[in-house]
mmCIF file of C-alpha atoms in Angstrom:
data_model
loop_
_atom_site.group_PDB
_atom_site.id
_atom_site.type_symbol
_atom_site.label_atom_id
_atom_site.label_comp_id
_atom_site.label_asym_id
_atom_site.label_seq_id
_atom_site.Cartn_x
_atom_site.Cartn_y
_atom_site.Cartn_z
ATOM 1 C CA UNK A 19 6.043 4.482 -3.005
ATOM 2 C CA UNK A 20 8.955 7.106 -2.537
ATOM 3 C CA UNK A 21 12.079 6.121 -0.557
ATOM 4 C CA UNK A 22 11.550 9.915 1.510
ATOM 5 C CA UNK A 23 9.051 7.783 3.760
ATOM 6 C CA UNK A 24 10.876 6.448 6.498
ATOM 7 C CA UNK A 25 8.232 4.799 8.050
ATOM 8 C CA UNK A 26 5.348 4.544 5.264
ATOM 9 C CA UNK A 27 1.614 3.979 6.612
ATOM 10 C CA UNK A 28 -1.915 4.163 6.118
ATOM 11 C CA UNK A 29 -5.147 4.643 6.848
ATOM 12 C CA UNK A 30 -8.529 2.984 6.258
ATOM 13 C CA UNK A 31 -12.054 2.452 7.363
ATOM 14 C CA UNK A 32 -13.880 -0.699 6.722
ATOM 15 C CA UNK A 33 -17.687 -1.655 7.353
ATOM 16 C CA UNK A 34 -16.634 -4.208 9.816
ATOM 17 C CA UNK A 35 -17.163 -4.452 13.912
ATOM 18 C CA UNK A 36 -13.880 -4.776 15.584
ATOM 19 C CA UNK A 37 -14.297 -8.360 16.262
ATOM 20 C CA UNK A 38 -15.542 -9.460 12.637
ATOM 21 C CA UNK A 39 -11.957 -7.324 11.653
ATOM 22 C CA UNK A 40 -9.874 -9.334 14.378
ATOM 23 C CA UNK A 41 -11.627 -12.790 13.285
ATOM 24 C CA UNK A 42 -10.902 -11.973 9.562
ATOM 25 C CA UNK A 43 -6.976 -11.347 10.091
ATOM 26 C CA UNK A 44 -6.375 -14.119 12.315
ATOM 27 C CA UNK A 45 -8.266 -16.530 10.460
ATOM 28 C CA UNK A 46 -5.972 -15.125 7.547
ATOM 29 C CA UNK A 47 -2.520 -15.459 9.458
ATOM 30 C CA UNK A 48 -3.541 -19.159 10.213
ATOM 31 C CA UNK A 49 -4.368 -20.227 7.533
ATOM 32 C CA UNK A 50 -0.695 -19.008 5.397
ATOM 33 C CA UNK A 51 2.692 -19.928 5.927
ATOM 34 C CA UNK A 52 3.632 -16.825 4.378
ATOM 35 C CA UNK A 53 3.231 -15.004 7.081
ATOM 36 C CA UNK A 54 3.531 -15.044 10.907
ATOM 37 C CA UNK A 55 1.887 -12.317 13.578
ATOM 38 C CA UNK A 56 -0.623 -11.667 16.177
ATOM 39 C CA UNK A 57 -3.899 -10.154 16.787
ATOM 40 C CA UNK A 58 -5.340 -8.067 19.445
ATOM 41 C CA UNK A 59 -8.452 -6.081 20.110
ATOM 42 C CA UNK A 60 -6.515 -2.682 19.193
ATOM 43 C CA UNK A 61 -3.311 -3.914 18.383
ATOM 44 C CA UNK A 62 -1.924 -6.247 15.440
ATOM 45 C CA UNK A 63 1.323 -7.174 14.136
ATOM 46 C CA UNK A 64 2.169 -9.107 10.567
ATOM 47 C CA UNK A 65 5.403 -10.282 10.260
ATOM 48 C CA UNK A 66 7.897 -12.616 7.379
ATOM 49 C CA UNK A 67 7.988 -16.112 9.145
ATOM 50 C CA UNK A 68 11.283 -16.402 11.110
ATOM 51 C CA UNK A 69 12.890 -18.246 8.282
ATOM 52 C CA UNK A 70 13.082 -15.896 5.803
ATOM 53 C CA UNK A 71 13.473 -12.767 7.977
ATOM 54 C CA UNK A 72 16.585 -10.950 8.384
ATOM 55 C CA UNK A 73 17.935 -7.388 9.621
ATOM 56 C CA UNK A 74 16.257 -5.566 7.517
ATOM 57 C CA UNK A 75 12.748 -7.196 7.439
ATOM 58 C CA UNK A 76 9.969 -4.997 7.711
ATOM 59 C CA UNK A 77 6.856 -5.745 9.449
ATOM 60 C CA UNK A 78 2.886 -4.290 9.442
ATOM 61 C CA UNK A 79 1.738 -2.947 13.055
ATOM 62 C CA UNK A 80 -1.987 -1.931 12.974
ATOM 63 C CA UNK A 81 -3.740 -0.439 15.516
ATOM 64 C CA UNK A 82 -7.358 -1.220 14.952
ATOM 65 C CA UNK A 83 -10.028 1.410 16.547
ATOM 66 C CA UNK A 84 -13.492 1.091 17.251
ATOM 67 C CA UNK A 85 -15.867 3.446 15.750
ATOM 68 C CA UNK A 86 -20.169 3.154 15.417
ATOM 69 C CA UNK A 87 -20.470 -0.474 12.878
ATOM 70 C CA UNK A 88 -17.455 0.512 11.500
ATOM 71 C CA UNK A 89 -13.162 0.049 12.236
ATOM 72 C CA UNK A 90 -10.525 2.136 11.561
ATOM 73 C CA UNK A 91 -6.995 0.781 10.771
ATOM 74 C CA UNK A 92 -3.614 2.859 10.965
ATOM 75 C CA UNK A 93 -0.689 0.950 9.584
ATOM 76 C CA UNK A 94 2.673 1.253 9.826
ATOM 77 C CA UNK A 95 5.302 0.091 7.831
ATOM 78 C CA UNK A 96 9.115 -0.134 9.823
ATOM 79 C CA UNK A 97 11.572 -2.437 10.671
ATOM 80 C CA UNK A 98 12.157 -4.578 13.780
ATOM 81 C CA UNK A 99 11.699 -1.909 16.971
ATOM 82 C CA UNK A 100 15.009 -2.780 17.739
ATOM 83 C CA UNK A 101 16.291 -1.689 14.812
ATOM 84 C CA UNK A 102 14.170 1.332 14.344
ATOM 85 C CA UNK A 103 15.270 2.338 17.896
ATOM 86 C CA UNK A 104 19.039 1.990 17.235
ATOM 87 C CA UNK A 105 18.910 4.524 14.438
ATOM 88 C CA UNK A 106 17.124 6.561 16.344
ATOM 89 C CA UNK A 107 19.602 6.920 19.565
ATOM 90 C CA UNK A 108 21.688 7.281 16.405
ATOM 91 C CA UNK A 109 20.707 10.189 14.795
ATOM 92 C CA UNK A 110 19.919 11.366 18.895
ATOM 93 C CA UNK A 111 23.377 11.038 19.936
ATOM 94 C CA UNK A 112 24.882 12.815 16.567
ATOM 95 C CA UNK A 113 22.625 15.586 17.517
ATOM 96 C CA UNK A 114 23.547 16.097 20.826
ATOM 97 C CA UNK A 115 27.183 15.740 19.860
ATOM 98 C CA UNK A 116 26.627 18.538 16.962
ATOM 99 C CA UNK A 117 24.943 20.814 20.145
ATOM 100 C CA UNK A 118 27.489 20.217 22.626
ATOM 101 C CA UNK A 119 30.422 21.055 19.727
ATOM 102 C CA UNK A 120 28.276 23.938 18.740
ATOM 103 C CA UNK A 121 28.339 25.265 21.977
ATOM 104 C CA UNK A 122 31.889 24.747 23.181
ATOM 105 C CA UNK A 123 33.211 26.015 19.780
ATOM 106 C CA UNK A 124 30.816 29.213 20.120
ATOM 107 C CA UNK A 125 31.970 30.073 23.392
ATOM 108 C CA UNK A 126 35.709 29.508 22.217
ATOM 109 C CA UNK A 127 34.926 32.197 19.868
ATOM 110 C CA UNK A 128 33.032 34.126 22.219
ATOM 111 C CA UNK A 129 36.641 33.887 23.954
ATOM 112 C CA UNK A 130 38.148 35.314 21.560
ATOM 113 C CA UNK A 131 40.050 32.192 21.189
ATOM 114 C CA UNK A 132 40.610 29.366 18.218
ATOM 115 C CA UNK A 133 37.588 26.913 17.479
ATOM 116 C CA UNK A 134 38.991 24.433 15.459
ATOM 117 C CA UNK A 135 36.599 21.979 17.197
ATOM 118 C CA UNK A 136 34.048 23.168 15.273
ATOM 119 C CA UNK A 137 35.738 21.171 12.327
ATOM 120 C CA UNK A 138 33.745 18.432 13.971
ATOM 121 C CA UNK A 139 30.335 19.231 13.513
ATOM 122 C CA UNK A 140 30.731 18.983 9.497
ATOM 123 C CA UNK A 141 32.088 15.209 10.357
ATOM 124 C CA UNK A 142 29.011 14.874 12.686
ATOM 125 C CA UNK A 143 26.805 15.536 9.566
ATOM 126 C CA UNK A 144 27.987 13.635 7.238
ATOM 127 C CA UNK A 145 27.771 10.845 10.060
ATOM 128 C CA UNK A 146 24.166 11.475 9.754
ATOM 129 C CA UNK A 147 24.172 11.307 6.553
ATOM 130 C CA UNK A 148 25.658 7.793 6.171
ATOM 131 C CA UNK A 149 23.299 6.953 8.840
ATOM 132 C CA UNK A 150 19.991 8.127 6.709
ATOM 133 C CA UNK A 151 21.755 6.216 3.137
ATOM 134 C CA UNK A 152 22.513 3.280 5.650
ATOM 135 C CA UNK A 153 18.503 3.469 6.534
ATOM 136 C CA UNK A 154 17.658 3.983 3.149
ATOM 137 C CA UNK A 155 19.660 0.828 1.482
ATOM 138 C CA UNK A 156 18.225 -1.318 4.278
ATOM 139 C CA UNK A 157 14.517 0.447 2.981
ATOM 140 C CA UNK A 158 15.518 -1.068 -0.489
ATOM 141 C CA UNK A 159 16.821 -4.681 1.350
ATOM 142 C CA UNK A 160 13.150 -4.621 2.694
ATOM 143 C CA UNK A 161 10.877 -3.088 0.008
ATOM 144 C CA UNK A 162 10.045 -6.672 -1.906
ATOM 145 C CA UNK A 163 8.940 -8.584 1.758
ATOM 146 C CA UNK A 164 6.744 -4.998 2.243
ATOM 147 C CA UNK A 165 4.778 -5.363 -0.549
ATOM 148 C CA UNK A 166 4.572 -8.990 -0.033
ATOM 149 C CA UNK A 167 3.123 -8.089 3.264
ATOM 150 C CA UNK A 168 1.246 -5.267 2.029
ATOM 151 C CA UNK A 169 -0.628 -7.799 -0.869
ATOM 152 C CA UNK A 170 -1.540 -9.576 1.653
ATOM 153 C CA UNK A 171 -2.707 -7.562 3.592
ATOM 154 C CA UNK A 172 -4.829 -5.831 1.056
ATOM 155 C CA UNK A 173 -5.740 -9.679 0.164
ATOM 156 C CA UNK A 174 -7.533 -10.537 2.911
ATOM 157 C CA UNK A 175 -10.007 -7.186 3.101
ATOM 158 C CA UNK A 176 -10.106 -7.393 -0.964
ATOM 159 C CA UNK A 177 -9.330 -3.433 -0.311
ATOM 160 C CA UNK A 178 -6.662 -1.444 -2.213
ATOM 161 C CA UNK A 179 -4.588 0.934 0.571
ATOM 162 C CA UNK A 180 -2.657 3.536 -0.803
ATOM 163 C CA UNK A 181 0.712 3.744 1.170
ATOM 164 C CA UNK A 182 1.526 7.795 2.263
#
């Protein structure tokens, strides 16, 4: 799998109804202490039990549609919503920071007057960029519970998924 994904997922169809799917997975998640989650008619979630997860622990959201005798399963790969959602507002607010500089500094100029507030957009992007390598080292941090979660998920349909 390449570290470029940010959120890496995938897609498969299985000769199952959606309740012989649901009935399979649960039955899975109670019978292993490996793993914790829930099941719902379109919606499931596989998680690390609450003892060994931390900050960067990923977790497997599927959303399970129905289709003629058969299901259809998009996973996703990502980190707690809470922390996926802080890096986003992260890399929202650097961006409206770099337009709002942009634009002040641009009509400075326009002014025929000195920018030198435009020196901040450079620090801006290099913010983002620690941002994305802070992303990416918590990616690594969580890559060995992913494929645990990912074996087992591929465990339980005796299925291999390729991760795009």
């Amino acid at each position: 799998m390449s570290s470029f994904h940010i959120r890496p997922r995938f897609k498969e169809t299985l000769p199952l109804t959606v309740v012989e799917y649901c009935e399979q997975l649960k039955q899975a998640l109670d019978t292993t202490e490996s793993f914790s989650g829930m099941v719902s008619e379109n919606y499931a979630n596989i998680k690390i039990p609450l003892a060994e997860r931390h900050f960067w622990s990923p977790q497997l959201t599927l959303s399970i549609d129905d289709e003629k005798e058969r299901v259809t399963i998009r996973g996703l790969y990502g980190p707690k919503p809470s922390v996926w959602a802080a890096f986003f507002m992260g890399y929202a607010a650097i961006g409206v920071l770099i337009l709002f500089v942009g634009v002040y500094g641009l009509s400075q100029i326009l002014l025929d007057k000195t920018a030198p507030i435009l020196w901040v957009i450079p620090v801006l992007a290099g913010l983002a960029l620690v941002l994305y390598l802070v992303a990416q080292a918590g990616q690594k941090i969580g890559a060995e519970q992913m494929f645990r979660i990912h074996h087992f998920y591929e465990g339980i349909f005796k299925d291999k998924v390729a991760i795009h």
